[in-house]
CSV table of C-alpha atoms and ligand atoms in Angstrom, one decimal:
chain,number,residue,atom,x,y,z
K,13,MET,CA,-210.0,-248.8,38.7
K,14,THR,CA,-208.6,-245.8,37.7
K,15,THR,CA,-208.6,-242.8,40.0
K,16,ALA,CA,-210.1,-239.7,38.8
K,17,VAL,CA,-207.8,-236.5,38.5
K,18,ASN,CA,-208.9,-233.5,40.0
K,19,PRO,CA,-207.5,-230.9,37.3
K,20,THR,CA,-207.6,-227.9,39.6
K,21,LYS,CA,-205.9,-229.6,42.6
K,22,HIS,CA,-202.1,-229.4,42.6
K,23,ASN,CA,-200.8,-232.9,42.9
K,24,SER,CA,-200.0,-234.1,46.2
K,25,ARG,CA,-196.8,-236.1,46.3
K,26,THR,CA,-194.6,-234.8,48.4
K,27,GLY,CA,-190.8,-235.8,50.2
K,28,ALA,CA,-189.8,-239.2,48.4
K,29,GLU,CA,-192.7,-240.2,46.6
K,30,LEU,CA,-192.3,-236.5,44.9
K,31,HIS,CA,-188.8,-237.3,44.3
K,32,LEU,CA,-188.7,-240.7,42.8
K,33,HIS,CA,-191.7,-239.3,40.8
K,34,MET,CA,-189.3,-236.5,39.2
K,35,TYR,CA,-186.7,-239.2,38.7
K,36,ARG,CA,-188.7,-241.0,36.9
K,37,ARG,CA,-190.1,-238.6,34.4
K,38,MET,CA,-186.6,-237.3,33.7
K,39,LEU,CA,-185.4,-240.7,32.9
K,40,MET,CA,-188.6,-240.9,30.5
K,41,ILE,CA,-187.4,-237.8,28.8
K,42,ARG,CA,-183.7,-239.2,28.3
K,43,LEU,CA,-184.7,-242.4,27.3
K,44,PHE,CA,-187.4,-241.3,25.0
K,45,GLU,CA,-185.5,-238.6,23.3
K,46,GLU,CA,-182.5,-241.9,22.8
K,47,GLN,CA,-184.9,-243.8,20.6
K,48,VAL,CA,-186.0,-240.6,18.6
K,49,ASN,CA,-182.5,-240.3,17.8
K,50,ASP,CA,-182.4,-244.4,17.4
K,51,LEU,CA,-185.4,-243.5,14.7
K,52,TYR,CA,-184.2,-240.8,13.1
K,53,THR,CA,-180.2,-242.6,12.3
K,54,ARG,CA,-182.5,-245.9,10.8
K,55,ALA,CA,-184.3,-243.7,8.7
K,56,LEU,CA,-187.8,-244.5,10.2
K,57,MET,CA,-188.7,-241.0,11.3
K,58,PRO,CA,-189.4,-238.4,8.6
K,59,GLY,CA,-188.1,-235.1,9.1
K,60,LEU,CA,-185.7,-234.0,11.9
K,61,ALA,CA,-185.9,-233.5,15.7
K,62,HIS,CA,-184.3,-231.5,18.4
K,63,LEU,CA,-183.6,-233.2,21.2
K,64,TYR,CA,-184.0,-232.5,25.2
K,65,ILE,CA,-181.0,-234.4,26.6
K,66,GLY,CA,-179.4,-232.7,29.1
K,67,GLU,CA,-182.2,-229.9,29.6
K,68,GLU,CA,-185.1,-232.8,31.6
K,69,ALA,CA,-184.8,-231.3,35.0
K,70,VAL,CA,-186.2,-228.2,33.7
K,71,ALA,CA,-189.2,-229.4,32.2
K,72,VAL,CA,-190.2,-231.8,34.9
K,73,GLY,CA,-188.9,-229.3,37.7
K,74,VAL,CA,-191.5,-226.6,36.2
K,75,CYS,CA,-194.2,-229.0,35.1
K,76,GLU,CA,-194.2,-230.6,38.5
K,77,ALA,CA,-194.8,-227.3,40.4
K,78,LEU,CA,-197.8,-227.0,38.1
K,79,ARG,CA,-201.9,-228.2,38.7
K,80,PRO,CA,-203.0,-230.4,35.5
K,81,ASP,CA,-205.1,-227.8,34.4
K,82,ASP,CA,-202.5,-225.2,34.6
K,83,TYR,CA,-201.2,-224.3,31.0
K,84,ILE,CA,-197.6,-224.5,29.2
K,85,THR,CA,-196.4,-223.7,25.4
K,86,SER,CA,-193.2,-224.8,24.2
K,87,THR,CA,-190.8,-224.5,21.5
K,88,HIS,CA,-189.1,-226.2,18.7
K,89,ARG,CA,-187.2,-228.6,21.3
K,90,GLY,CA,-190.4,-229.3,22.9
K,91,HIS,CA,-190.3,-233.5,23.5
K,92,GLY,CA,-189.4,-232.9,27.3
K,93,HIS,CA,-192.0,-230.6,27.9
K,94,CYS,CA,-195.1,-232.1,26.7
K,95,LEU,CA,-193.9,-235.2,28.5
K,96,ALA,CA,-193.2,-233.7,31.7
K,97,LYS,CA,-197.1,-232.0,31.8
K,98,GLY,CA,-198.1,-235.8,31.2
K,99,ALA,CA,-198.5,-236.6,27.5
K,100,SER,CA,-198.4,-240.4,26.8
K,101,VAL,CA,-195.2,-241.7,24.7
K,102,ASP,CA,-197.0,-244.2,22.7
K,103,LEU,CA,-199.0,-241.2,21.1
K,104,MET,CA,-195.8,-239.3,21.2
K,105,PHE,CA,-193.9,-241.3,19.0
K,106,ALA,CA,-196.7,-242.1,16.7
K,107,GLU,CA,-196.8,-238.3,16.2
K,108,LEU,CA,-193.4,-238.1,15.7
K,109,LEU,CA,-193.8,-240.8,12.9
K,110,GLY,CA,-196.2,-239.6,11.0
K,111,LYS,CA,-199.2,-242.0,12.0
K,112,GLU,CA,-203.2,-240.8,12.7
K,113,ALA,CA,-202.9,-242.2,16.3
K,114,GLY,CA,-200.6,-239.4,17.1
K,115,TYR,CA,-201.8,-236.2,18.6
K,116,CYS,CA,-202.2,-234.4,15.6
K,117,LYS,CA,-203.2,-237.3,13.9
K,118,GLY,CA,-199.6,-237.6,12.4
K,119,LYS,CA,-199.9,-234.1,10.5
K,120,GLY,CA,-198.1,-232.1,12.8
K,121,GLY,CA,-194.5,-233.8,13.8
K,122,SER,CA,-191.6,-233.3,16.4
K,123,MET,CA,-192.9,-229.6,16.5
K,124,HIS,CA,-196.5,-228.9,16.8
K,125,ILE,CA,-197.3,-231.5,19.3
K,126,ALA,CA,-200.1,-230.0,21.4
K,127,ASP,CA,-202.4,-231.9,24.3
K,128,PRO,CA,-205.3,-229.6,25.5
K,129,ALA,CA,-205.7,-232.6,28.0
K,130,THR,CA,-202.6,-231.9,29.8
K,131,GLY,CA,-202.5,-228.1,29.2
K,132,ASN,CA,-200.3,-228.3,26.8
K,133,LEU,CA,-200.8,-225.2,24.1
K,134,GLY,CA,-198.4,-226.7,21.6
K,135,ALA,CA,-194.9,-226.7,20.6
K,136,ASN,CA,-193.8,-224.0,18.4
K,137,ALA,CA,-191.4,-224.1,14.9
K,138,ILE,CA,-190.9,-220.0,15.3
K,139,VAL,CA,-188.5,-218.9,18.0
K,140,ALA,CA,-190.5,-216.7,20.7
K,141,GLY,CA,-193.5,-217.9,18.5
K,142,SER,CA,-195.7,-219.0,21.9
K,143,THR,CA,-194.8,-216.0,23.8
K,144,GLY,CA,-198.1,-214.5,22.9
K,145,ILE,CA,-199.9,-217.6,23.0
K,146,ALA,CA,-199.0,-218.3,26.5
K,147,THR,CA,-199.9,-214.7,27.4
K,148,GLY,CA,-203.3,-214.8,26.1
K,149,ALA,CA,-204.1,-217.9,27.8
K,150,ALA,CA,-203.0,-216.4,31.3
K,151,PHE,CA,-205.2,-213.2,30.2
K,152,SER,CA,-208.4,-215.8,29.5
K,153,ALA,CA,-207.5,-217.5,32.8
K,154,GLN,CA,-207.4,-214.0,34.7
K,155,ARG,CA,-210.8,-213.1,32.9
K,156,LEU,CA,-212.7,-216.3,33.5
K,157,GLY,CA,-211.4,-216.7,37.1
K,158,THR,CA,-210.1,-219.9,36.5
K,159,GLY,CA,-207.2,-219.9,38.7
K,160,GLN,CA,-204.9,-221.2,36.3
K,161,VAL,CA,-201.3,-220.3,35.8
K,162,ALA,CA,-199.3,-220.2,32.3
K,163,VAL,CA,-196.0,-221.2,31.7
K,164,CYS,CA,-194.3,-220.0,28.6
K,165,PHE,CA,-191.0,-222.3,27.7
K,166,PHE,CA,-188.4,-220.5,25.2
K,167,GLY,CA,-185.2,-220.6,24.7
K,168,ASP,CA,-182.1,-218.2,25.3
K,169,GLY,CA,-182.2,-217.5,21.3
K,170,ALA,CA,-185.7,-216.0,21.7
K,171,LEU,CA,-184.5,-212.9,23.9
K,172,GLY,CA,-183.9,-211.5,20.7
K,173,GLN,CA,-187.3,-212.1,20.0
K,174,GLY,CA,-189.2,-208.2,20.1
K,175,VAL,CA,-192.9,-210.4,20.5
K,176,LEU,CA,-191.6,-211.7,23.8
K,177,TYR,CA,-191.3,-207.6,25.2
K,178,GLU,CA,-194.3,-206.8,23.9
K,179,VAL,CA,-196.0,-209.4,26.0
K,180,MET,CA,-194.2,-209.0,29.1
K,181,ASN,CA,-195.0,-205.3,29.3
K,182,MET,CA,-198.8,-206.5,28.9
K,183,ALA,CA,-198.2,-208.9,31.5
K,184,ALA,CA,-196.8,-206.6,33.9
K,185,LEU,CA,-199.6,-203.9,33.1
K,186,TRP,CA,-202.3,-206.3,33.6
K,187,LYS,CA,-200.9,-208.8,36.2
K,188,LEU,CA,-201.2,-211.6,34.4
K,189,PRO,CA,-200.6,-214.9,35.9
K,190,VAL,CA,-197.9,-216.3,33.4
K,191,ILE,CA,-194.5,-217.4,34.5
K,192,TYR,CA,-191.5,-216.9,31.4
K,193,VAL,CA,-189.2,-219.7,31.6
K,194,CYS,CA,-185.7,-219.0,29.7
K,195,GLU,CA,-183.8,-222.1,29.0
K,196,ASN,CA,-180.6,-221.2,28.7
K,197,ASN,CA,-178.4,-223.8,27.0
K,198,LEU,CA,-175.6,-221.5,26.1
K,199,TYR,CA,-176.6,-221.9,22.2
K,200,GLY,CA,-179.0,-220.8,19.7
K,201,GLU,CA,-178.5,-223.2,16.9
K,202,TYR,CA,-174.6,-223.2,16.1
K,203,THR,CA,-174.0,-219.5,18.0
K,204,HIS,CA,-173.2,-219.3,21.8
K,205,PHE,CA,-175.5,-217.2,23.3
K,206,SER,CA,-172.8,-214.1,24.3
K,207,GLU,CA,-172.7,-213.5,21.2
K,208,THR,CA,-176.2,-212.7,20.3
K,209,THR,CA,-177.3,-211.2,23.3
K,210,ALA,CA,-176.3,-207.9,25.2
K,211,GLY,CA,-176.4,-207.5,28.7
K,212,ASP,CA,-177.7,-209.1,31.4
K,213,ILE,CA,-180.7,-211.4,31.0
K,214,LEU,CA,-181.9,-211.2,34.5
K,215,ALA,CA,-182.4,-206.9,34.3
K,216,ARG,CA,-184.8,-207.5,31.7
K,217,GLY,CA,-187.5,-208.5,33.9
K,218,PRO,CA,-187.2,-206.1,36.2
K,219,ALA,CA,-187.2,-203.3,33.3
K,220,PHE,CA,-190.8,-204.5,33.1
K,221,GLY,CA,-191.4,-204.6,36.5
K,222,VAL,CA,-191.4,-208.4,36.4
K,223,PRO,CA,-189.7,-210.1,39.1
K,224,SER,CA,-186.8,-212.4,38.0
K,225,GLU,CA,-184.8,-215.8,39.2
K,226,GLN,CA,-182.1,-218.0,38.1
K,227,VAL,CA,-181.8,-221.3,39.2
K,228,ASP,CA,-179.3,-224.4,38.2
K,229,GLY,CA,-181.6,-226.0,35.4
K,230,GLN,CA,-179.1,-229.3,36.3
K,231,ASP,CA,-181.1,-229.3,39.6
K,232,VAL,CA,-184.7,-230.7,39.8
K,233,ARG,CA,-185.5,-230.1,43.1
K,234,ALA,CA,-184.0,-226.3,42.9
K,235,VAL,CA,-186.1,-225.9,40.0
K,236,TYR,CA,-189.2,-227.3,41.4
K,237,ALA,CA,-188.9,-225.2,44.4
K,238,VAL,CA,-188.4,-221.7,42.7
K,239,THR,CA,-191.5,-222.7,40.3
K,240,ARG,CA,-193.5,-223.2,43.4
K,241,THR,CA,-193.2,-219.9,44.6
K,242,LEU,CA,-193.6,-218.1,41.1
K,243,VAL,CA,-196.6,-220.4,40.5
K,244,GLU,CA,-197.9,-219.4,43.9
K,245,ARG,CA,-197.6,-215.6,43.2
K,246,ALA,CA,-199.1,-215.7,39.9
K,247,ARG,CA,-202.3,-217.4,41.1
K,248,GLU,CA,-202.7,-215.5,44.1
K,249,GLY,CA,-202.8,-212.3,41.6
K,250,GLY,CA,-199.1,-211.2,41.7
K,251,GLY,CA,-198.4,-211.2,38.8
K,252,PRO,CA,-195.6,-212.6,35.7
K,253,SER,CA,-192.4,-213.6,36.6
K,254,LEU,CA,-189.0,-214.6,34.7
K,255,LEU,CA,-187.5,-217.6,35.3
K,256,LEU,CA,-183.9,-217.9,34.1
K,257,VAL,CA,-182.9,-221.4,34.1
K,258,ASN,CA,-178.9,-222.1,33.3
K,259,THR,CA,-178.9,-225.8,31.4
K,260,TYR,CA,-177.0,-227.6,28.6
K,261,ARG,CA,-178.2,-229.9,25.2
K,262,TYR,CA,-175.7,-232.6,25.3
K,263,MET,CA,-176.7,-233.5,21.6
K,264,GLY,CA,-176.6,-231.1,18.4
K,265,HIS,CA,-178.9,-228.7,17.8
K,266,HIS,CA,-181.0,-231.1,15.7
K,267,VAL,CA,-180.4,-234.9,15.3
K,268,GLY,CA,-178.7,-234.1,12.5
K,269,ASP,CA,-176.0,-232.0,14.2
K,270,VAL,CA,-172.9,-234.3,14.6
K,271,SER,CA,-170.0,-232.8,14.0
K,272,ARG,CA,-170.2,-229.9,16.5
K,273,ASP,CA,-166.4,-229.0,17.1
K,274,TYR,CA,-166.7,-226.1,15.1
K,275,TYR,CA,-168.9,-224.2,17.2
K,276,ARG,CA,-167.7,-225.9,20.5
K,277,SER,CA,-165.4,-228.0,22.2
K,278,LYS,CA,-165.9,-232.0,23.1
K,279,GLN,CA,-164.4,-231.1,26.4
K,280,GLU,CA,-167.4,-228.9,27.5
K,281,GLU,CA,-170.2,-231.4,26.1
K,282,GLN,CA,-168.0,-233.8,28.3
K,283,GLN,CA,-168.0,-231.7,31.2
K,284,TRP,CA,-171.3,-231.3,31.3
K,285,LYS,CA,-172.1,-234.8,31.1
K,286,THR,CA,-169.5,-236.1,33.6
K,287,GLU,CA,-170.1,-233.2,36.0
K,288,ARG,CA,-173.8,-231.4,35.7
K,289,ASP,CA,-176.0,-234.5,34.6
K,290,PRO,CA,-179.2,-233.3,35.9
K,291,ILE,CA,-180.3,-237.6,36.1
K,292,ARG,CA,-176.9,-238.6,37.7
K,293,LEU,CA,-177.3,-235.7,40.2
K,294,MET,CA,-180.4,-236.6,41.2
K,295,SER,CA,-180.1,-240.3,41.6
K,296,ASP,CA,-177.0,-239.7,43.6
K,297,TRP,CA,-179.0,-237.3,46.1
K,298,LEU,CA,-181.9,-239.9,46.2
K,299,THR,CA,-179.2,-242.9,47.3
K,300,SER,CA,-177.5,-240.1,49.8
K,301,GLN,CA,-180.8,-239.3,51.4
K,302,GLY,CA,-181.8,-242.8,52.0
K,303,HIS,CA,-184.6,-242.3,49.5
K,304,ALA,CA,-183.9,-244.8,47.5
K,305,ASP,CA,-181.0,-247.8,47.0
K,306,ARG,CA,-179.5,-249.0,43.8
K,307,ALA,CA,-182.1,-251.7,43.4
K,308,VAL,CA,-185.2,-249.5,43.4
K,309,LEU,CA,-183.7,-247.1,40.9
K,310,ASP,CA,-182.6,-249.9,38.6
K,311,LYS,CA,-186.7,-251.1,38.5
K,312,ILE,CA,-187.6,-247.9,37.7
K,313,GLN,CA,-185.5,-248.0,34.8
K,314,ALA,CA,-186.4,-251.4,33.7
K,315,GLU,CA,-190.3,-250.3,33.9
K,316,VAL,CA,-189.1,-246.9,31.9
K,317,LYS,CA,-187.5,-248.4,29.2
K,318,ALA,CA,-190.7,-251.1,29.1
K,319,GLU,CA,-193.1,-248.7,28.7
K,320,ILE,CA,-190.8,-246.4,25.7
K,321,ALA,CA,-190.3,-250.1,24.3
K,322,SER,CA,-193.4,-251.1,23.8
K,323,ALA,CA,-194.5,-247.5,22.8
K,324,VAL,CA,-192.2,-247.5,20.1
K,325,GLU,CA,-193.5,-250.8,18.6
K,326,PHE,CA,-197.1,-249.5,18.9
K,327,ALA,CA,-196.0,-246.2,16.9
K,328,LEU,CA,-194.2,-248.6,14.5
K,329,ALA,CA,-197.1,-250.7,14.0
K,330,ALA,CA,-199.7,-248.2,13.9
K,331,PRO,CA,-201.2,-247.3,10.1
K,332,TYR,CA,-200.5,-243.8,8.5
K,333,PRO,CA,-203.4,-241.5,8.0
K,334,ASN,CA,-205.7,-242.1,5.0
K,335,PRO,CA,-204.4,-239.7,1.8
K,336,SER,CA,-207.9,-238.6,1.6
K,337,GLU,CA,-207.6,-236.6,5.0
K,338,VAL,CA,-204.7,-234.4,3.7
K,339,ASP,CA,-206.3,-231.3,3.9
K,340,GLU,CA,-208.3,-232.1,7.4
K,341,ASP,CA,-207.0,-230.7,10.4
K,342,VAL,CA,-204.3,-228.2,8.4
K,343,TYR,CA,-204.1,-224.4,8.3
K,344,ALA,CA,-202.4,-222.9,5.9
A,408,TPP,C1,-188.4,-216.5,14.3
A,408,TPP,C2,-187.5,-217.7,13.8
A,408,TPP,N1,-186.2,-217.3,13.6
A,408,TPP,C3,-185.2,-218.1,13.3
A,408,TPP,C4,-185.9,-219.5,13.4
A,408,TPP,C5,-184.6,-220.7,13.0
A,408,TPP,N2,-184.2,-221.3,14.4
A,408,TPP,C6,-185.0,-222.5,14.7
A,408,TPP,S1,-184.4,-222.9,16.2
A,408,TPP,C7,-183.2,-221.5,16.2
A,408,TPP,C8,-182.4,-221.3,17.5
A,408,TPP,C9,-183.0,-221.4,18.7
A,408,TPP,O1,-182.2,-221.0,20.1
A,408,TPP,P1,-182.7,-221.0,21.3
A,408,TPP,O2,-183.9,-220.5,21.4
A,408,TPP,O3,-181.9,-220.7,22.4
A,408,TPP,O4,-183.7,-222.5,21.9
A,408,TPP,P2,-182.5,-224.0,21.6
A,408,TPP,O5,-182.6,-224.3,20.1
A,408,TPP,O6,-180.9,-223.6,22.0
A,408,TPP,O7,-183.3,-225.2,22.4
A,408,TPP,C10,-183.5,-220.7,15.0
A,408,TPP,C11,-182.4,-219.8,15.5
A,408,TPP,C12,-187.2,-219.6,13.9
A,408,TPP,N3,-187.5,-220.8,13.7
A,408,TPP,N4,-188.2,-219.1,13.5
A,409,MG,MG1,-180.8,-222.4,23.5
């Protein structure tokens, strides 16, 4: 028997249960993305994908601080956001493989996954494209008095898009319950953010009267803690905020970006992987605090691996949509 989830109630996980849950979710995203890379290299997945490996603590820390009915909007690098908000891995893989069972009946693919049941208003291939959508969702929540909050994930590349500042201005004026989460993974495609981003990123919020915080994006507990305060503030009518999360993508801009030496060094990548890995940092903390021993973590890993393997199997075997439906559910 399944227990009904109250969508308007914050999840009640605390202590070791909360931390083990966040560890499991991060691992799920990591293993999901590794499988995506594998499906791409074996030519089983149409198109490209932008992997979230290295950034897992951001999506998990933020989404864990939300209610099930709170909204998120995502980006082209969105698999982690979807999974952290509660998407199921089998329907995710099915969508990536263009199968009828997928979240968008196989017609959206990697960059257009949406899941209204978990409050996910969708990934977006347009840089900063979802900033207006998140702000609109926050406006509707405020008008309807639902108490929902909207989180808008975007990359450092979106800091150069004017729409972000248009909506931040509105959100501040109208005290909308929206949190702008900037994932600064140091690069926009193949360019270091310092070559495209003038001044102090954190100063951009206060220019609109929007309070801003920054956090270590490799530390899931820190991301969770700061997000909870911003969510509480937004839910109580305190208005929008900007959260700058410092992180790093381990892989290429997309799965085909394999020779990266011309824009960043192997040594830099290696350093983040060995010294700043969010999953390793969390597992070390869990064991050092006595919340889990190696056997518990190994068991979680085995369970997540099995879940991912069966989801891939499901998606590979699933049928494609009928060609007669090619013009259904698409807008162009
Ligand atoms: C409006 C717009 N301009 C350009 C692109 C091409 N493009 C796709 S991803 C990307 C870089 C985005 O970088 P960032 O926002 O830092 O996100 P990251 O890929 O690092 O997660 C660009 C320029 C686009 N999709 N939309
Ligand atoms: Mg970036």
